[in-house]
mmCIF file of N, CA and C in Angstrom:
data_model
loop_
_atom_site.group_PDB
_atom_site.id
_atom_site.type_symbol
_atom_site.label_atom_id
_atom_site.label_comp_id
_atom_site.label_asym_id
_atom_site.label_seq_id
_atom_site.Cartn_x
_atom_site.Cartn_y
_atom_site.Cartn_z
ATOM 1 N N MET A 1 0.831 -1.197 0.000
ATOM 2 C CA MET A 1 0.000 0.000 0.000
ATOM 3 C C MET A 1 0.871 1.254 0.000
ATOM 4 N N ALA A 2 1.635 1.464 1.056
ATOM 5 C CA ALA A 2 2.432 2.689 1.139
ATOM 6 C C ALA A 2 3.748 2.488 0.404
ATOM 7 N N HIS A 3 4.193 3.543 -0.228
ATOM 8 C CA HIS A 3 5.463 3.491 -0.944
ATOM 9 C C HIS A 3 6.605 3.976 -0.058
ATOM 10 N N TYR A 4 6.290 4.269 1.215
ATOM 11 C CA TYR A 4 7.288 4.821 2.121
ATOM 12 C C TYR A 4 7.482 3.897 3.318
ATOM 13 N N ARG A 5 8.700 3.840 3.824
ATOM 14 C CA ARG A 5 8.889 3.292 5.166
ATOM 15 C C ARG A 5 8.332 4.322 6.141
ATOM 16 N N GLN A 6 7.994 3.840 7.316
ATOM 17 C CA GLN A 6 7.341 4.705 8.300
ATOM 18 C C GLN A 6 8.165 5.955 8.621
ATOM 19 N N GLY A 7 9.463 5.763 8.913
ATOM 20 C CA GLY A 7 10.311 6.909 9.282
ATOM 21 C C GLY A 7 10.421 7.917 8.158
ATOM 22 N N ARG A 8 10.507 7.387 6.941
ATOM 23 C CA ARG A 8 10.616 8.254 5.772
ATOM 24 C C ARG A 8 9.324 9.038 5.558
ATOM 25 N N LEU A 9 8.201 8.372 5.757
ATOM 26 C CA LEU A 9 6.908 9.037 5.616
ATOM 27 C C LEU A 9 6.780 10.161 6.640
ATOM 28 N N GLU A 10 7.234 9.893 7.867
ATOM 29 C CA GLU A 10 7.168 10.918 8.909
ATOM 30 C C GLU A 10 7.974 12.144 8.505
ATOM 31 N N GLN A 11 9.165 11.920 7.948
ATOM 32 C CA GLN A 11 9.995 13.048 7.497
ATOM 33 C C GLN A 11 9.318 13.821 6.374
ATOM 34 N N GLU A 12 8.751 13.087 5.427
ATOM 35 C CA GLU A 12 8.073 13.738 4.292
ATOM 36 C C GLU A 12 6.895 14.578 4.778
ATOM 37 N N ILE A 13 6.107 13.994 5.679
ATOM 38 C CA ILE A 13 4.942 14.728 6.196
ATOM 39 C C ILE A 13 5.406 15.986 6.916
ATOM 40 N N GLN A 14 6.470 15.852 7.719
ATOM 41 C CA GLN A 14 6.974 17.019 8.446
ATOM 42 C C GLN A 14 7.382 18.118 7.465
ATOM 43 N N ARG A 15 8.120 17.737 6.441
ATOM 44 C CA ARG A 15 8.597 18.732 5.480
ATOM 45 C C ARG A 15 7.426 19.372 4.728
ATOM 46 N N GLU A 16 6.510 18.542 4.269
ATOM 47 C CA GLU A 16 5.398 19.064 3.471
ATOM 48 C C GLU A 16 4.450 19.930 4.299
ATOM 49 N N VAL A 17 4.175 19.512 5.534
ATOM 50 C CA VAL A 17 3.252 20.305 6.357
ATOM 51 C C VAL A 17 3.862 21.672 6.659
ATOM 52 N N ASN A 18 5.161 21.701 6.941
ATOM 53 C CA ASN A 18 5.819 23.006 7.131
ATOM 54 C C ASN A 18 5.652 23.881 5.892
ATOM 55 N N ASP A 19 5.840 23.265 4.720
ATOM 56 C CA ASP A 19 5.724 23.994 3.457
ATOM 57 C C ASP A 19 4.293 24.458 3.208
ATOM 58 N N ILE A 20 3.334 23.577 3.489
ATOM 59 C CA ILE A 20 1.913 23.913 3.285
ATOM 60 C C ILE A 20 1.507 25.056 4.205
ATOM 61 N N LEU A 21 1.948 24.996 5.461
ATOM 62 C CA LEU A 21 1.615 26.067 6.404
ATOM 63 C C LEU A 21 2.193 27.389 5.934
ATOM 64 N N LEU A 22 3.379 27.323 5.367
ATOM 65 C CA LEU A 22 4.056 28.529 4.903
ATOM 66 C C LEU A 22 3.374 29.117 3.673
ATOM 67 N N LYS A 23 3.016 28.258 2.707
ATOM 68 C CA LYS A 23 2.610 28.745 1.387
ATOM 69 C C LYS A 23 1.122 28.667 1.087
ATOM 70 N N ARG A 24 0.416 27.743 1.731
ATOM 71 C CA ARG A 24 -0.969 27.490 1.324
ATOM 72 C C ARG A 24 -2.004 27.959 2.336
ATOM 73 N N VAL A 25 -1.644 27.897 3.610
ATOM 74 C CA VAL A 25 -2.613 28.255 4.649
ATOM 75 C C VAL A 25 -2.519 29.750 4.904
ATOM 76 N N ARG A 26 -3.585 30.446 4.612
ATOM 77 C CA ARG A 26 -3.562 31.909 4.736
ATOM 78 C C ARG A 26 -4.161 32.366 6.057
ATOM 79 N N ASP A 27 -3.904 31.636 7.116
ATOM 80 C CA ASP A 27 -4.507 31.954 8.404
ATOM 81 C C ASP A 27 -3.428 32.530 9.313
ATOM 82 N N PRO A 28 -3.592 33.799 9.722
ATOM 83 C CA PRO A 28 -2.549 34.417 10.556
ATOM 84 C C PRO A 28 -2.313 33.664 11.864
ATOM 85 N N ARG A 29 -3.304 32.879 12.298
ATOM 86 C CA ARG A 29 -3.149 32.164 13.565
ATOM 87 C C ARG A 29 -2.071 31.090 13.492
ATOM 88 N N VAL A 30 -1.740 30.641 12.282
ATOM 89 C CA VAL A 30 -0.751 29.561 12.182
ATOM 90 C C VAL A 30 0.570 30.011 11.550
ATOM 91 N N GLN A 31 0.763 31.322 11.430
ATOM 92 C CA GLN A 31 1.943 31.773 10.689
ATOM 93 C C GLN A 31 3.251 31.505 11.435
ATOM 94 N N ASP A 32 3.191 31.349 12.752
ATOM 95 C CA ASP A 32 4.422 31.112 13.513
ATOM 96 C C ASP A 32 4.648 29.640 13.854
ATOM 97 N N VAL A 33 3.870 28.759 13.243
ATOM 98 C CA VAL A 33 3.952 27.338 13.574
ATOM 99 C C VAL A 33 5.158 26.694 12.890
ATOM 100 N N THR A 34 5.905 25.922 13.652
ATOM 101 C CA THR A 34 6.958 25.077 13.092
ATOM 102 C C THR A 34 6.653 23.641 13.480
ATOM 103 N N VAL A 35 6.611 22.755 12.504
ATOM 104 C CA VAL A 35 6.414 21.339 12.800
ATOM 105 C C VAL A 35 7.738 20.777 13.290
ATOM 106 N N THR A 36 7.718 20.198 14.494
ATOM 107 C CA THR A 36 8.955 19.715 15.110
ATOM 108 C C THR A 36 9.116 18.207 14.995
ATOM 109 N N GLY A 37 8.035 17.511 14.690
ATOM 110 C CA GLY A 37 8.128 16.057 14.569
ATOM 111 C C GLY A 37 6.802 15.460 14.154
ATOM 112 N N VAL A 38 6.854 14.253 13.624
ATOM 113 C CA VAL A 38 5.647 13.547 13.196
ATOM 114 C C VAL A 38 5.767 12.093 13.626
ATOM 115 N N GLU A 39 4.670 11.555 14.157
ATOM 116 C CA GLU A 39 4.624 10.122 14.460
ATOM 117 C C GLU A 39 3.465 9.511 13.700
ATOM 118 N N VAL A 40 3.771 8.509 12.894
ATOM 119 C CA VAL A 40 2.736 7.813 12.143
ATOM 120 C C VAL A 40 2.553 6.429 12.757
ATOM 121 N N THR A 41 1.305 6.014 12.945
ATOM 122 C CA THR A 41 1.055 4.687 13.509
ATOM 123 C C THR A 41 1.458 3.615 12.507
ATOM 124 N N GLY A 42 1.696 2.420 13.003
ATOM 125 C CA GLY A 42 2.188 1.315 12.180
ATOM 126 C C GLY A 42 1.265 0.981 11.012
ATOM 127 N N ASP A 43 -0.041 1.232 11.186
ATOM 128 C CA ASP A 43 -0.988 0.936 10.094
ATOM 129 C C ASP A 43 -1.197 2.142 9.169
ATOM 130 N N TYR A 44 -0.423 3.207 9.409
ATOM 131 C CA TYR A 44 -0.461 4.420 8.569
ATOM 132 C C TYR A 44 -1.818 5.134 8.596
ATOM 133 N N GLN A 45 -2.643 4.848 9.588
ATOM 134 C CA GLN A 45 -3.974 5.462 9.640
ATOM 135 C C GLN A 45 -3.971 6.817 10.352
ATOM 136 N N GLN A 46 -3.039 6.986 11.280
ATOM 137 C CA GLN A 46 -3.023 8.193 12.109
ATOM 138 C C GLN A 46 -1.644 8.828 12.076
ATOM 139 N N ALA A 47 -1.628 10.145 11.986
ATOM 140 C CA ALA A 47 -0.360 10.867 12.114
ATOM 141 C C ALA A 47 -0.527 11.941 13.179
ATOM 142 N N THR A 48 0.359 11.914 14.159
ATOM 143 C CA THR A 48 0.391 12.970 15.163
ATOM 144 C C THR A 48 1.490 13.944 14.759
ATOM 145 N N ILE A 49 1.092 15.196 14.633
ATOM 146 C CA ILE A 49 2.020 16.225 14.171
ATOM 147 C C ILE A 49 2.328 17.153 15.339
ATOM 148 N N TYR A 50 3.586 17.137 15.763
ATOM 149 C CA TYR A 50 4.012 17.982 16.879
ATOM 150 C C TYR A 50 4.504 19.311 16.340
ATOM 151 N N TYR A 51 4.089 20.380 17.008
ATOM 152 C CA TYR A 51 4.468 21.706 16.519
ATOM 153 C C TYR A 51 4.836 22.612 17.674
ATOM 154 N N SER A 52 5.605 23.636 17.352
ATOM 155 C CA SER A 52 5.916 24.666 18.340
ATOM 156 C C SER A 52 5.522 26.017 17.761
ATOM 157 N N ILE A 53 5.290 26.954 18.661
ATOM 158 C CA ILE A 53 5.061 28.334 18.223
ATOM 159 C C ILE A 53 6.000 29.231 19.026
ATOM 160 N N LEU A 54 6.248 30.426 18.485
ATOM 161 C CA LEU A 54 7.213 31.328 19.118
ATOM 162 C C LEU A 54 6.698 31.881 20.444
ATOM 163 N N SER A 55 5.376 32.044 20.545
ATOM 164 C CA SER A 55 4.818 32.687 21.733
ATOM 165 C C SER A 55 4.588 31.670 22.849
ATOM 166 N N ASP A 56 4.802 32.118 24.079
ATOM 167 C CA ASP A 56 4.484 31.268 25.231
ATOM 168 C C ASP A 56 3.115 31.623 25.821
ATOM 169 N N LYS A 57 2.439 32.612 25.255
ATOM 170 C CA LYS A 57 1.156 33.042 25.815
ATOM 171 C C LYS A 57 0.076 31.985 25.568
ATOM 172 N N ALA A 58 -0.687 31.682 26.592
ATOM 173 C CA ALA A 58 -1.729 30.655 26.480
ATOM 174 C C ALA A 58 -2.762 31.030 25.420
ATOM 175 N N SER A 59 -3.104 32.330 25.355
ATOM 176 C CA SER A 59 -4.131 32.752 24.387
ATOM 177 C C SER A 59 -3.654 32.516 22.956
ATOM 178 N N ASP A 60 -2.364 32.731 22.713
ATOM 179 C CA ASP A 60 -1.807 32.467 21.379
ATOM 180 C C ASP A 60 -1.844 30.973 21.079
ATOM 181 N N GLY A 61 -1.533 30.179 22.104
ATOM 182 C CA GLY A 61 -1.579 28.725 21.948
ATOM 183 C C GLY A 61 -2.958 28.246 21.532
ATOM 184 N N GLU A 62 -3.992 28.822 22.160
ATOM 185 C CA GLU A 62 -5.368 28.428 21.828
ATOM 186 C C GLU A 62 -5.722 28.845 20.405
ATOM 187 N N LYS A 63 -5.363 30.072 20.044
ATOM 188 C CA LYS A 63 -5.655 30.553 18.686
ATOM 189 C C LYS A 63 -4.976 29.677 17.643
ATOM 190 N N THR A 64 -3.724 29.337 17.904
ATOM 191 C CA THR A 64 -2.980 28.496 16.969
ATOM 192 C C THR A 64 -3.661 27.146 16.811
ATOM 193 N N ALA A 65 -4.060 26.555 17.945
ATOM 194 C CA ALA A 65 -4.722 25.249 17.901
ATOM 195 C C ALA A 65 -6.010 25.329 17.077
ATOM 196 N N GLN A 66 -6.768 26.412 17.247
ATOM 197 C CA GLN A 66 -7.999 26.592 16.465
ATOM 198 C C GLN A 66 -7.682 26.732 14.979
ATOM 199 N N GLY A 67 -6.646 27.505 14.679
ATOM 200 C CA GLY A 67 -6.248 27.698 13.282
ATOM 201 C C GLY A 67 -5.836 26.391 12.630
ATOM 202 N N LEU A 68 -5.089 25.573 13.361
ATOM 203 C CA LEU A 68 -4.641 24.285 12.821
ATOM 204 C C LEU A 68 -5.828 23.341 12.613
ATOM 205 N N THR A 69 -6.749 23.346 13.567
ATOM 206 C CA THR A 69 -7.942 22.501 13.428
ATOM 207 C C THR A 69 -8.705 22.886 12.173
ATOM 208 N N LYS A 70 -8.849 24.192 11.964
ATOM 209 C CA LYS A 70 -9.575 24.681 10.795
ATOM 210 C C LYS A 70 -8.838 24.321 9.494
ATOM 211 N N ALA A 71 -7.504 24.309 9.546
ATOM 212 C CA ALA A 71 -6.707 24.076 8.335
ATOM 213 C C ALA A 71 -6.476 22.584 8.040
ATOM 214 N N THR A 72 -6.869 21.706 8.969
ATOM 215 C CA THR A 72 -6.529 20.286 8.837
ATOM 216 C C THR A 72 -7.005 19.680 7.523
ATOM 217 N N GLY A 73 -8.228 20.019 7.112
ATOM 218 C CA GLY A 73 -8.759 19.475 5.861
ATOM 219 C C GLY A 73 -7.915 19.879 4.661
ATOM 220 N N LEU A 74 -7.569 21.154 4.610
ATOM 221 C CA LEU A 74 -6.729 21.670 3.521
ATOM 222 C C LEU A 74 -5.353 20.988 3.533
ATOM 223 N N ILE A 75 -4.782 20.877 4.732
ATOM 224 C CA ILE A 75 -3.453 20.267 4.854
ATOM 225 C C ILE A 75 -3.496 18.815 4.383
ATOM 226 N N ARG A 76 -4.551 18.098 4.781
ATOM 227 C CA ARG A 76 -4.663 16.692 4.368
ATOM 228 C C ARG A 76 -4.800 16.560 2.863
ATOM 229 N N SER A 77 -5.610 17.409 2.259
ATOM 230 C CA SER A 77 -5.799 17.276 0.808
ATOM 231 C C SER A 77 -4.533 17.683 0.061
ATOM 232 N N GLU A 78 -3.816 18.688 0.577
ATOM 233 C CA GLU A 78 -2.520 19.051 -0.015
ATOM 234 C C GLU A 78 -1.534 17.885 0.086
ATOM 235 N N LEU A 79 -1.495 17.255 1.258
ATOM 236 C CA LEU A 79 -0.610 16.102 1.440
ATOM 237 C C LEU A 79 -0.968 15.002 0.452
ATOM 238 N N GLY A 80 -2.275 14.820 0.246
ATOM 239 C CA GLY A 80 -2.733 13.780 -0.675
ATOM 240 C C GLY A 80 -2.223 13.993 -2.083
ATOM 241 N N SER A 81 -2.134 15.260 -2.492
ATOM 242 C CA SER A 81 -1.663 15.517 -3.856
ATOM 243 C C SER A 81 -0.140 15.528 -3.948
ATOM 244 N N ARG A 82 0.549 15.715 -2.818
ATOM 245 C CA ARG A 82 2.013 15.810 -2.835
ATOM 246 C C ARG A 82 2.705 14.482 -2.561
ATOM 247 N N LEU A 83 2.070 13.642 -1.740
ATOM 248 C CA LEU A 83 2.715 12.399 -1.323
ATOM 249 C C LEU A 83 2.171 11.234 -2.126
ATOM 250 N N ASN A 84 3.059 10.293 -2.402
ATOM 251 C CA ASN A 84 2.672 9.144 -3.201
ATOM 252 C C ASN A 84 2.150 8.040 -2.282
ATOM 253 N N ILE A 85 1.030 8.336 -1.583
ATOM 254 C CA ILE A 85 0.462 7.323 -0.699
ATOM 255 C C ILE A 85 -0.998 7.093 -1.019
ATOM 256 N N PHE A 86 -1.427 5.896 -0.712
ATOM 257 C CA PHE A 86 -2.779 5.463 -1.055
ATOM 258 C C PHE A 86 -3.813 6.267 -0.280
ATOM 259 N N LYS A 87 -3.589 6.425 1.016
ATOM 260 C CA LYS A 87 -4.539 7.144 1.851
ATOM 261 C C LYS A 87 -3.764 8.000 2.838
ATOM 262 N N VAL A 88 -4.099 9.271 2.887
ATOM 263 C CA VAL A 88 -3.437 10.175 3.823
ATOM 264 C C VAL A 88 -3.948 9.868 5.231
ATOM 265 N N PRO A 89 -3.045 9.740 6.197
ATOM 266 C CA PRO A 89 -3.496 9.459 7.574
ATOM 267 C C PRO A 89 -4.366 10.589 8.125
ATOM 268 N N GLU A 90 -5.175 10.249 9.113
ATOM 269 C CA GLU A 90 -5.859 11.289 9.882
ATOM 270 C C GLU A 90 -4.803 12.088 10.615
ATOM 271 N N LEU A 91 -4.971 13.418 10.628
ATOM 272 C CA LEU A 91 -3.955 14.267 11.253
ATOM 273 C C LEU A 91 -4.429 14.783 12.608
ATOM 274 N N THR A 92 -3.549 14.679 13.587
ATOM 275 C CA THR A 92 -3.807 15.281 14.885
ATOM 276 C C THR A 92 -2.639 16.193 15.208
ATOM 277 N N PHE A 93 -2.939 17.443 15.530
ATOM 278 C CA PHE A 93 -1.881 18.395 15.873
ATOM 279 C C PHE A 93 -1.728 18.477 17.391
ATOM 280 N N VAL A 94 -0.494 18.348 17.856
ATOM 281 C CA VAL A 94 -0.210 18.392 19.285
ATOM 282 C C VAL A 94 0.924 19.378 19.522
ATOM 283 N N ARG A 95 0.703 20.294 20.436
ATOM 284 C CA ARG A 95 1.737 21.284 20.767
ATOM 285 C C ARG A 95 2.928 20.566 21.392
ATOM 286 N N ASP A 96 4.088 20.829 20.893
ATOM 287 C CA ASP A 96 5.305 20.215 21.405
ATOM 288 C C ASP A 96 5.788 21.033 22.593
ATOM 289 N N GLU A 97 5.452 20.579 23.776
ATOM 290 C CA GLU A 97 5.774 21.352 24.977
ATOM 291 C C GLU A 97 7.267 21.315 25.283
ATOM 292 N N SER A 98 7.981 20.352 24.706
ATOM 293 C CA SER A 98 9.402 20.235 25.018
ATOM 294 C C SER A 98 10.205 21.339 24.350
ATOM 295 N N VAL A 99 9.623 21.956 23.348
ATOM 296 C CA VAL A 99 10.357 23.008 22.638
ATOM 297 C C VAL A 99 9.798 24.363 23.024
ATOM 298 N N GLN A 100 10.421 24.977 24.003
ATOM 299 C CA GLN A 100 10.171 26.398 24.195
ATOM 300 C C GLN A 100 11.244 27.033 23.344
ATOM 301 N N TYR A 101 10.831 27.820 22.395
ATOM 302 C CA TYR A 101 11.710 28.158 21.287
ATOM 303 C C TYR A 101 13.045 28.735 21.730
ATOM 304 N N GLY A 102 13.007 29.740 22.584
ATOM 305 C CA GLY A 102 14.244 30.393 23.015
ATOM 306 C C GLY A 102 15.178 29.436 23.718
ATOM 307 N N SER A 103 14.613 28.637 24.638
ATOM 308 C CA SER A 103 15.470 27.737 25.406
ATOM 309 C C SER A 103 16.044 26.663 24.486
ATOM 310 N N HIS A 104 15.319 26.309 23.465
ATOM 311 C CA HIS A 104 15.799 25.313 22.509
ATOM 312 C C HIS A 104 17.040 25.841 21.785
ATOM 313 N N ILE A 105 16.983 27.102 21.368
ATOM 314 C CA ILE A 105 18.133 27.718 20.694
ATOM 315 C C ILE A 105 19.335 27.750 21.642
ATOM 316 N N ASP A 106 19.091 28.154 22.890
ATOM 317 C CA ASP A 106 20.171 28.192 23.876
ATOM 318 C C ASP A 106 20.811 26.823 24.042
ATOM 319 N N GLU A 107 19.944 25.790 24.136
ATOM 320 C CA GLU A 107 20.439 24.422 24.285
ATOM 321 C C GLU A 107 21.360 24.045 23.126
ATOM 322 N N LEU A 108 20.909 24.363 21.917
ATOM 323 C CA LEU A 108 21.691 24.011 20.730
ATOM 324 C C LEU A 108 23.052 24.716 20.753
ATOM 325 N N LEU A 109 23.040 25.989 21.121
ATOM 326 C CA LEU A 109 24.291 26.742 21.173
ATOM 327 C C LEU A 109 25.226 26.163 22.233
ATOM 328 N N ASN A 110 24.660 25.840 23.394
ATOM 329 C CA ASN A 110 25.474 25.239 24.457
ATOM 330 C C ASN A 110 26.080 23.926 23.998
ATOM 331 N N LYS A 111 25.279 23.141 23.288
ATOM 332 C CA LYS A 111 25.737 21.843 22.807
ATOM 333 C C LYS A 111 26.893 22.051 21.818
ATOM 334 N N LEU A 112 26.743 23.042 20.940
ATOM 335 C CA LEU A 112 27.814 23.336 19.976
ATOM 336 C C LEU A 112 29.116 23.680 20.704
ATOM 337 N N HIS A 113 29.002 24.527 21.740
ATOM 338 C CA HIS A 113 30.198 24.927 22.482
ATOM 339 C C HIS A 113 30.832 23.722 23.171
ATOM 340 N N ARG A 114 29.987 22.873 23.742
ATOM 341 C CA ARG A 114 30.506 21.667 24.404
ATOM 342 C C ARG A 114 31.238 20.786 23.395
ATOM 343 N N ASP A 115 30.607 20.610 22.222
ATOM 344 C CA ASP A 115 31.225 19.773 21.180
ATOM 345 C C ASP A 115 32.566 20.359 20.740
ATOM 346 N N ASP A 116 32.614 21.698 20.622
ATOM 347 C CA ASP A 116 33.872 22.358 20.221
ATOM 348 C C ASP A 116 34.980 22.083 21.238
ATOM 349 N N SER A 117 34.623 22.180 22.511
ATOM 350 C CA SER A 117 35.667 22.027 23.528
ATOM 351 C C SER A 117 36.158 20.593 23.624
ATOM 352 N N ASN A 118 35.396 19.665 23.051
ATOM 353 C CA ASN A 118 35.830 18.265 23.060
ATOM 354 C C ASN A 118 36.768 17.930 21.903
ATOM 355 N N LEU A 119 36.932 18.856 20.981
ATOM 356 C CA LEU A 119 37.767 18.556 19.802
ATOM 357 C C LEU A 119 39.246 18.528 20.152
#
């Protein structure tokens, strides 16, 4: 049925959803969304899409979630035309709480410095 291995499909979905949000979804509520990861179930029926937003405000989080819910149909149909799969999984968007954007950048920079000092 699927022409993709699971991990590869997850990467493709992540890349395409980021692109679709950027270029196709004209909803200001989702303009700051970054897809941070995708998990597809073994039967390819469900995809959980983890995302982060720049704002830590709860009200922004709610607006973003509403915007994504509204855009889900469009995103799924776009995925259907872009991906070579028989059936696009049902999409569920989940806020990635592990990525607070600023602290994530700091972590990456710290990691780079640590790696440098190990050379």
